[in-house]
Amino acid sequence: MASKKSGGKAGGRKTAKKTTIDTYNPHLGEPDIKPKGWLRSHEWFKREDRDGFSRRSWMKNQGRAAHLFDGRPVIGICQTWSEFNPCNSHFRILADYVKRGVYEMGGFPLEFPVTSLGEVILRPTAMLFRNLAAMDVEEAIRANPMDGVVLLVGCDKTTPALLMGAASCDLPTIALSGGPMLNGRFRGGTLGSGTSVWKFTAQLKTGEITQEDMSEAEACMSRSPGHCMTMGTASTMASMVEALGVGLPTNAAIPAVDARRTALAHQVGRRIVEMVKEDMRLSKILTKQAFENAIRANGAIGGSTNAVVHLLAIAGRMGVDLTLDDWDRLGQNMPCLVNLMPSGEYLMEEFYYAGGLPVVLKEIGHLLHKNALTVNGKTIWDNVKDAVNYDEKVITPLKKPFKPQGGIAVLRGNLAPDGAVIKPSAATPKLMKHRGRAVVFDNLKDYYERIDDPKLDVDENCVLVLRNCGPKGYPGFPEVGNFALPAKLLKKGVEDMIRISDARMSGTAYGTVILHTAPEAAAGGPLALVKSGDIIELDVKKRTLHLDVSDEELAKRRAAWTPPAPHDTRGYVKLYTDTVLQADKGVDLDFLVGKSGAKVPKESH
Ligand code: FES
């Protein structure tokens, strides 16, 4: 195709000559000026030269017919299937349905594996590897011949990891969640993933149930493929996908094994090809408005505190200025409408049958940026305005909310200068304003060694403090912030106490739990300076978290403090601990913030 020449002198200075499709050297990467209809996959497949021959020839060993290399859009299906990740165990089936849709619309689907993160399997914690997976996704997208991407996401960290990686590439992208497991059923009752585990663990400590009861409940809780079916982190992040507009409507709640989940996958395959033709990139969807909508939605569903760090990290990749204060501002006075465990009674199956996230978004429509664009080409309001609520016990109307306060509250004070978070809907109302004596555990080992010691000097008015469980400290920012209460208090019938840590909490957990305290103890945050016996004051209404110790005394303690020894001197753990950002910044690695796009890299042959 004829090209428009550019370059020459500008303002007396020589500028680099722009390359066109006719003049550039394919070994040096992407041409500056592309002909109409150019796709990045053309640089691999639509070339009549040695490299075009090689690329097509090798790909044909999979039985691919010649017409698939005629320049049609190539859709990468980013696959997180793994037998080590039970929540995503059905993803090869989903990928097949995505492929159907892609083929129907004249695209060429190619599935590729990336690091999968099984939340309950990975040690020391899946969160340590979220950024590693995001790097894997980003580099895999950029290095391969794809024009659009479908992200298959499910288990907690797979959703943010894939969105972060894709955001840094900014191709047309749709996220497809795997859907929740069927409800757990046990001895005539309902079991919720995670939430029931915390309950059983406490009941085992008090002798209310036996080890045999626990064993029987295992298979009853996890009855099908899919992610945790409480409003834990996976369901929250699936809802965030829908509220951000980066997934199709109804993405959040269709059960994993419901036929409508595979039908949705089919639709995703069709739509992503259209998105490539429309050049509808992620940056058109993931705007500040979209993030604000998602934060509102998180409040209305009583979503996980983990969404805070994940959305901050995704926004950081997109270059969207999102802060902890946005969470507090938008979450304040946001009622929780969804009566789901861990805050409530029901599970994701009932949520779907009641109408799912579209009903919630319609209910809070006056608080949303209604014109935010979504991946189906419509606005968020167009997608939800006709939603019908089929069960007001599960999704309550705004005028009669399930809980008056659903958002995430951000606390600050001399104990958390860069912020800490609490989920009021999962907390005990009478503890939201409290003054108590600190009982400090220096790390998780110290906690396990002493928590059930009958001689531990603790009562129900104390404030339990656990430190060195943050991003650098553990390392990896584990979900231990909802640590169990002392056995002797559980036996007395105490159900909740204030707990403060620099850790995260499982989205399936509950309690008056203050999390993500920043800076963390291992980074020299004030949490490192607290001593047992100090007085701590919490006032959620005023958003304060205060350590009642004088500045002079804190300065003395700081002078005597030494940072913990590094966890490792090599490998990913070293890279992570050297570069990880604190909780208020999303816990990304500092050099991964931002995006590099998906320019075609140079050749190597
Ligand atoms: Fe995978 Fe809960 S363990 S979503």
mmCIF file of N, CA, C and O in Angstrom, residues 61-122:
data_model
loop_
_atom_site.group_PDB
_atom_site.id
_atom_site.type_symbol
_atom_site.label_atom_id
_atom_site.label_comp_id
_atom_site.label_asym_id
_atom_site.label_seq_id
_atom_site.Cartn_x
_atom_site.Cartn_y
_atom_site.Cartn_z
ATOM 1 N N ASN A 61 1.439 -26.924 12.021
ATOM 2 C CA ASN A 61 1.640 -28.285 12.573
ATOM 3 C C ASN A 61 0.514 -28.663 13.540
ATOM 4 O O ASN A 61 0.383 -29.795 13.958
ATOM 5 N N GLN A 62 -0.327 -27.671 13.904
ATOM 6 C CA GLN A 62 -1.482 -27.964 14.765
ATOM 7 C C GLN A 62 -2.734 -28.217 13.928
ATOM 8 O O GLN A 62 -3.852 -28.208 14.452
ATOM 9 N N GLY A 63 -2.538 -28.369 12.623
ATOM 10 C CA GLY A 63 -3.686 -28.633 11.752
ATOM 11 C C GLY A 63 -4.476 -27.383 11.418
ATOM 12 O O GLY A 63 -5.680 -27.457 11.150
ATOM 13 N N ARG A 64 -3.831 -26.240 11.425
ATOM 14 C CA ARG A 64 -4.541 -24.986 11.120
ATOM 15 C C ARG A 64 -4.594 -24.789 9.604
ATOM 16 O O ARG A 64 -3.560 -24.854 8.939
ATOM 17 N N ALA A 65 -5.805 -24.495 9.110
ATOM 18 C CA ALA A 65 -5.973 -24.313 7.664
ATOM 19 C C ALA A 65 -5.412 -22.962 7.221
ATOM 20 O O ALA A 65 -5.327 -22.015 8.020
ATOM 21 N N ALA A 66 -5.053 -22.874 5.938
ATOM 22 C CA ALA A 66 -4.353 -21.699 5.396
ATOM 23 C C ALA A 66 -5.163 -20.411 5.571
ATOM 24 O O ALA A 66 -4.597 -19.342 5.819
ATOM 25 N N HIS A 67 -6.503 -20.512 5.440
ATOM 26 C CA HIS A 67 -7.303 -19.278 5.470
ATOM 27 C C HIS A 67 -7.228 -18.569 6.826
ATOM 28 O O HIS A 67 -7.512 -17.382 6.925
ATOM 29 N N LEU A 68 -6.844 -19.283 7.880
ATOM 30 C CA LEU A 68 -6.762 -18.643 9.201
ATOM 31 C C LEU A 68 -5.636 -17.607 9.258
ATOM 32 O O LEU A 68 -5.603 -16.773 10.177
ATOM 33 N N PHE A 69 -4.732 -17.654 8.293
ATOM 34 C CA PHE A 69 -3.591 -16.728 8.289
ATOM 35 C C PHE A 69 -3.773 -15.607 7.269
ATOM 36 O O PHE A 69 -2.822 -15.009 6.810
ATOM 37 N N ASP A 70 -5.046 -15.346 6.915
ATOM 38 C CA ASP A 70 -5.297 -14.358 5.853
ATOM 39 C C ASP A 70 -5.393 -12.929 6.387
ATOM 40 O O ASP A 70 -5.820 -12.020 5.670
ATOM 41 N N GLY A 71 -5.013 -12.733 7.630
ATOM 42 C CA GLY A 71 -5.041 -11.367 8.170
ATOM 43 C C GLY A 71 -6.213 -11.109 9.073
ATOM 44 O O GLY A 71 -6.418 -9.987 9.547
ATOM 45 N N ARG A 72 -6.995 -12.120 9.374
ATOM 46 C CA ARG A 72 -8.139 -11.962 10.297
ATOM 47 C C ARG A 72 -7.627 -11.679 11.722
ATOM 48 O O ARG A 72 -6.478 -12.033 12.052
ATOM 49 N N PRO A 73 -8.462 -11.087 12.576
ATOM 50 C CA PRO A 73 -8.007 -10.777 13.938
ATOM 51 C C PRO A 73 -7.636 -12.045 14.714
ATOM 52 O O PRO A 73 -8.394 -13.019 14.726
ATOM 53 N N VAL A 74 -6.506 -12.003 15.344
ATOM 54 C CA VAL A 74 -6.092 -13.115 16.206
ATOM 55 C C VAL A 74 -6.448 -12.759 17.648
ATOM 56 O O VAL A 74 -6.102 -11.683 18.141
ATOM 57 N N ILE A 75 -7.180 -13.658 18.264
ATOM 58 C CA ILE A 75 -7.640 -13.420 19.635
ATOM 59 C C ILE A 75 -6.895 -14.360 20.578
ATOM 60 O O ILE A 75 -7.004 -15.587 20.467
ATOM 61 N N GLY A 76 -6.155 -13.780 21.491
ATOM 62 C CA GLY A 76 -5.478 -14.592 22.506
ATOM 63 C C GLY A 76 -6.447 -14.897 23.638
ATOM 64 O O GLY A 76 -7.152 -14.005 24.119
ATOM 65 N N ILE A 77 -6.498 -16.155 24.034
ATOM 66 C CA ILE A 77 -7.325 -16.526 25.189
ATOM 67 C C ILE A 77 -6.363 -16.866 26.323
ATOM 68 O O ILE A 77 -5.659 -17.874 26.285
ATOM 69 N N CYS A 78 -6.327 -15.982 27.276
ATOM 70 C CA CYS A 78 -5.346 -16.052 28.368
ATOM 71 C C CYS A 78 -5.850 -17.036 29.412
ATOM 72 O O CYS A 78 -6.827 -16.768 30.118
ATOM 73 N N GLN A 79 -5.196 -18.181 29.473
ATOM 74 C CA GLN A 79 -5.750 -19.346 30.169
ATOM 75 C C GLN A 79 -5.097 -19.550 31.543
ATOM 76 O O GLN A 79 -3.877 -19.692 31.628
ATOM 77 N N THR A 80 -5.901 -19.596 32.583
ATOM 78 C CA THR A 80 -5.383 -19.851 33.928
ATOM 79 C C THR A 80 -5.854 -21.208 34.462
ATOM 80 O O THR A 80 -5.888 -21.416 35.673
ATOM 81 N N TRP A 81 -6.203 -22.108 33.527
ATOM 82 C CA TRP A 81 -6.539 -23.466 33.971
ATOM 83 C C TRP A 81 -5.307 -24.106 34.606
ATOM 84 O O TRP A 81 -4.191 -23.967 34.116
ATOM 85 N N SER A 82 -5.513 -24.803 35.697
ATOM 86 C CA SER A 82 -4.435 -25.564 36.328
ATOM 87 C C SER A 82 -5.080 -26.520 37.323
ATOM 88 O O SER A 82 -6.052 -26.159 37.992
ATOM 89 N N GLU A 83 -4.523 -27.720 37.391
ATOM 90 C CA GLU A 83 -5.036 -28.655 38.400
ATOM 91 C C GLU A 83 -4.637 -28.233 39.809
ATOM 92 O O GLU A 83 -5.169 -28.749 40.783
ATOM 93 N N PHE A 84 -3.713 -27.275 39.892
ATOM 94 C CA PHE A 84 -3.374 -26.714 41.204
ATOM 95 C C PHE A 84 -4.284 -25.539 41.561
ATOM 96 O O PHE A 84 -4.103 -24.908 42.588
ATOM 97 N N ASN A 85 -5.204 -25.238 40.660
ATOM 98 C CA ASN A 85 -6.124 -24.132 40.927
ATOM 99 C C ASN A 85 -7.564 -24.617 40.749
ATOM 100 O O ASN A 85 -8.174 -24.455 39.685
ATOM 101 N N PRO A 86 -8.123 -25.267 41.786
ATOM 102 C CA PRO A 86 -9.433 -25.907 41.645
ATOM 103 C C PRO A 86 -10.541 -24.959 41.209
ATOM 104 O O PRO A 86 -11.484 -25.368 40.528
ATOM 105 N N CYS A 87 -10.436 -23.693 41.552
ATOM 106 C CA CYS A 87 -11.493 -22.733 41.192
ATOM 107 C C CYS A 87 -11.568 -22.521 39.684
ATOM 108 O O CYS A 87 -12.598 -22.109 39.165
ATOM 109 N N ASN A 88 -10.460 -22.779 38.992
ATOM 110 C CA ASN A 88 -10.413 -22.545 37.544
ATOM 111 C C ASN A 88 -10.349 -23.874 36.774
ATOM 112 O O ASN A 88 -9.920 -23.900 35.622
ATOM 113 N N SER A 89 -10.803 -24.949 37.410
ATOM 114 C CA SER A 89 -10.609 -26.284 36.819
ATOM 115 C C SER A 89 -11.459 -26.519 35.578
ATOM 116 O O SER A 89 -11.213 -27.445 34.826
ATOM 117 N N HIS A 90 -12.464 -25.694 35.342
ATOM 118 C CA HIS A 90 -13.349 -25.876 34.181
ATOM 119 C C HIS A 90 -12.987 -24.930 33.035
ATOM 120 O O HIS A 90 -13.756 -24.797 32.074
ATOM 121 N N PHE A 91 -11.845 -24.294 33.092
ATOM 122 C CA PHE A 91 -11.553 -23.223 32.140
ATOM 123 C C PHE A 91 -11.238 -23.713 30.727
ATOM 124 O O PHE A 91 -11.324 -22.933 29.787
ATOM 125 N N ARG A 92 -10.861 -24.992 30.585
ATOM 126 C CA ARG A 92 -10.635 -25.457 29.208
ATOM 127 C C ARG A 92 -11.970 -25.542 28.473
ATOM 128 O O ARG A 92 -12.041 -25.309 27.270
ATOM 129 N N ILE A 93 -13.037 -25.854 29.224
ATOM 130 C CA ILE A 93 -14.375 -25.881 28.603
ATOM 131 C C ILE A 93 -14.770 -24.453 28.213
ATOM 132 O O ILE A 93 -15.255 -24.204 27.103
ATOM 133 N N LEU A 94 -14.552 -23.512 29.124
ATOM 134 C CA LEU A 94 -14.906 -22.113 28.814
ATOM 135 C C LEU A 94 -14.151 -21.631 27.580
ATOM 136 O O LEU A 94 -14.713 -20.952 26.715
ATOM 137 N N ALA A 95 -12.870 -21.982 27.511
ATOM 138 C CA ALA A 95 -12.059 -21.536 26.360
ATOM 139 C C ALA A 95 -12.649 -22.072 25.057
ATOM 140 O O ALA A 95 -12.678 -21.361 24.038
ATOM 141 N N ASP A 96 -13.147 -23.307 25.082
ATOM 142 C CA ASP A 96 -13.730 -23.870 23.856
ATOM 143 C C ASP A 96 -14.943 -23.063 23.405
ATOM 144 O O ASP A 96 -15.162 -22.857 22.211
ATOM 145 N N TYR A 97 -15.731 -22.602 24.369
ATOM 146 C CA TYR A 97 -16.909 -21.798 23.997
ATOM 147 C C TYR A 97 -16.504 -20.413 23.507
ATOM 148 O O TYR A 97 -17.135 -19.864 22.601
ATOM 149 N N VAL A 98 -15.463 -19.853 24.096
ATOM 150 C CA VAL A 98 -14.966 -18.562 23.589
ATOM 151 C C VAL A 98 -14.532 -18.741 22.127
ATOM 152 O O VAL A 98 -14.851 -17.922 21.255
ATOM 153 N N LYS A 99 -13.846 -19.846 21.862
ATOM 154 C CA LYS A 99 -13.351 -20.090 20.496
ATOM 155 C C LYS A 99 -14.507 -20.173 19.493
ATOM 156 O O LYS A 99 -14.404 -19.657 18.378
ATOM 157 N N ARG A 100 -15.600 -20.815 19.899
ATOM 158 C CA ARG A 100 -16.765 -20.892 18.996
ATOM 159 C C ARG A 100 -17.158 -19.499 18.525
ATOM 160 O O ARG A 100 -17.405 -19.259 17.350
ATOM 161 N N GLY A 101 -17.271 -18.590 19.509
ATOM 162 C CA GLY A 101 -17.697 -17.230 19.175
ATOM 163 C C GLY A 101 -16.690 -16.518 18.290
ATOM 164 O O GLY A 101 -17.061 -15.810 17.348
ATOM 165 N N VAL A 102 -15.414 -16.724 18.581
ATOM 166 C CA VAL A 102 -14.367 -16.057 17.783
ATOM 167 C C VAL A 102 -14.425 -16.539 16.339
ATOM 168 O O VAL A 102 -14.423 -15.738 15.391
ATOM 169 N N TYR A 103 -14.510 -17.854 16.155
ATOM 170 C CA TYR A 103 -14.581 -18.392 14.792
ATOM 171 C C TYR A 103 -15.810 -17.865 14.055
ATOM 172 O O TYR A 103 -15.741 -17.501 12.885
ATOM 173 N N GLU A 104 -16.946 -17.844 14.749
ATOM 174 C CA GLU A 104 -18.192 -17.380 14.102
ATOM 175 C C GLU A 104 -18.055 -15.982 13.527
ATOM 176 O O GLU A 104 -18.645 -15.656 12.511
ATOM 177 N N MET A 105 -17.267 -15.156 14.218
ATOM 178 C CA MET A 105 -17.142 -13.754 13.792
ATOM 179 C C MET A 105 -15.927 -13.527 12.893
ATOM 180 O O MET A 105 -15.548 -12.397 12.613
ATOM 181 N N GLY A 106 -15.320 -14.628 12.449
ATOM 182 C CA GLY A 106 -14.214 -14.487 11.490
ATOM 183 C C GLY A 106 -12.881 -14.216 12.144
ATOM 184 O O GLY A 106 -11.955 -13.722 11.479
ATOM 185 N N GLY A 107 -12.745 -14.533 13.421
ATOM 186 C CA GLY A 107 -11.454 -14.364 14.087
ATOM 187 C C GLY A 107 -10.711 -15.689 14.181
ATOM 188 O O GLY A 107 -11.215 -16.742 13.774
ATOM 189 N N PHE A 108 -9.522 -15.629 14.715
ATOM 190 C CA PHE A 108 -8.647 -16.791 14.835
ATOM 191 C C PHE A 108 -8.229 -16.877 16.311
ATOM 192 O O PHE A 108 -7.383 -16.107 16.759
ATOM 193 N N PRO A 109 -8.851 -17.793 17.090
ATOM 194 C CA PRO A 109 -8.544 -17.856 18.523
ATOM 195 C C PRO A 109 -7.316 -18.722 18.815
ATOM 196 O O PRO A 109 -7.164 -19.798 18.243
ATOM 197 N N LEU A 110 -6.480 -18.257 19.683
ATOM 198 C CA LEU A 110 -5.325 -19.041 20.116
ATOM 199 C C LEU A 110 -5.199 -18.918 21.637
ATOM 200 O O LEU A 110 -5.087 -17.812 22.170
ATOM 201 N N GLU A 111 -5.233 -20.078 22.272
ATOM 202 C CA GLU A 111 -5.218 -20.113 23.739
ATOM 203 C C GLU A 111 -3.771 -20.159 24.221
ATOM 204 O O GLU A 111 -2.950 -20.848 23.624
ATOM 205 N N PHE A 112 -3.478 -19.435 25.278
ATOM 206 C CA PHE A 112 -2.111 -19.495 25.819
ATOM 207 C C PHE A 112 -2.141 -19.529 27.345
ATOM 208 O O PHE A 112 -2.958 -18.856 27.969
ATOM 209 N N PRO A 113 -1.251 -20.327 27.938
ATOM 210 C CA PRO A 113 -1.252 -20.467 29.397
ATOM 211 C C PRO A 113 -0.428 -19.373 30.059
ATOM 212 O O PRO A 113 0.576 -18.926 29.511
ATOM 213 N N VAL A 114 -0.872 -18.954 31.212
ATOM 214 C CA VAL A 114 -0.074 -18.062 32.045
ATOM 215 C C VAL A 114 -0.075 -18.631 33.467
ATOM 216 O O VAL A 114 -0.849 -19.545 33.771
ATOM 217 N N THR A 115 0.741 -18.068 34.298
ATOM 218 C CA THR A 115 0.824 -18.500 35.697
ATOM 219 C C THR A 115 -0.571 -18.502 36.327
ATOM 220 O O THR A 115 -1.279 -17.500 36.239
ATOM 221 N N SER A 116 -0.961 -19.605 36.923
ATOM 222 C CA SER A 116 -2.260 -19.664 37.593
ATOM 223 C C SER A 116 -2.032 -19.629 39.103
ATOM 224 O O SER A 116 -1.045 -20.183 39.595
ATOM 225 N N LEU A 117 -2.921 -18.969 39.802
ATOM 226 C CA LEU A 117 -2.720 -18.767 41.237
ATOM 227 C C LEU A 117 -3.887 -19.368 42.016
ATOM 228 O O LEU A 117 -4.977 -18.802 42.048
ATOM 229 N N GLY A 118 -3.663 -20.527 42.583
ATOM 230 C CA GLY A 118 -4.698 -21.208 43.389
ATOM 231 C C GLY A 118 -4.619 -20.685 44.826
ATOM 232 O O GLY A 118 -3.654 -20.970 45.536
ATOM 233 N N GLU A 119 -5.644 -19.978 45.218
ATOM 234 C CA GLU A 119 -5.599 -19.237 46.485
ATOM 235 C C GLU A 119 -5.310 -20.119 47.701
ATOM 236 O O GLU A 119 -4.509 -19.753 48.565
ATOM 237 N N VAL A 120 -5.974 -21.264 47.765
ATOM 238 C CA VAL A 120 -5.798 -22.074 48.980
ATOM 239 C C VAL A 120 -4.603 -23.025 48.876
ATOM 240 O O VAL A 120 -4.298 -23.738 49.829
ATOM 241 N N ILE A 121 -3.970 -23.044 47.731
ATOM 242 C CA ILE A 121 -2.888 -24.007 47.529
ATOM 243 C C ILE A 121 -1.510 -23.355 47.669
ATOM 244 O O ILE A 121 -0.608 -23.915 48.284
ATOM 245 N N LEU A 122 -1.348 -22.191 47.107
ATOM 246 C CA LEU A 122 -0.008 -21.586 47.011
ATOM 247 C C LEU A 122 0.538 -21.159 48.365
ATOM 248 O O LEU A 122 -0.182 -20.596 49.189
#
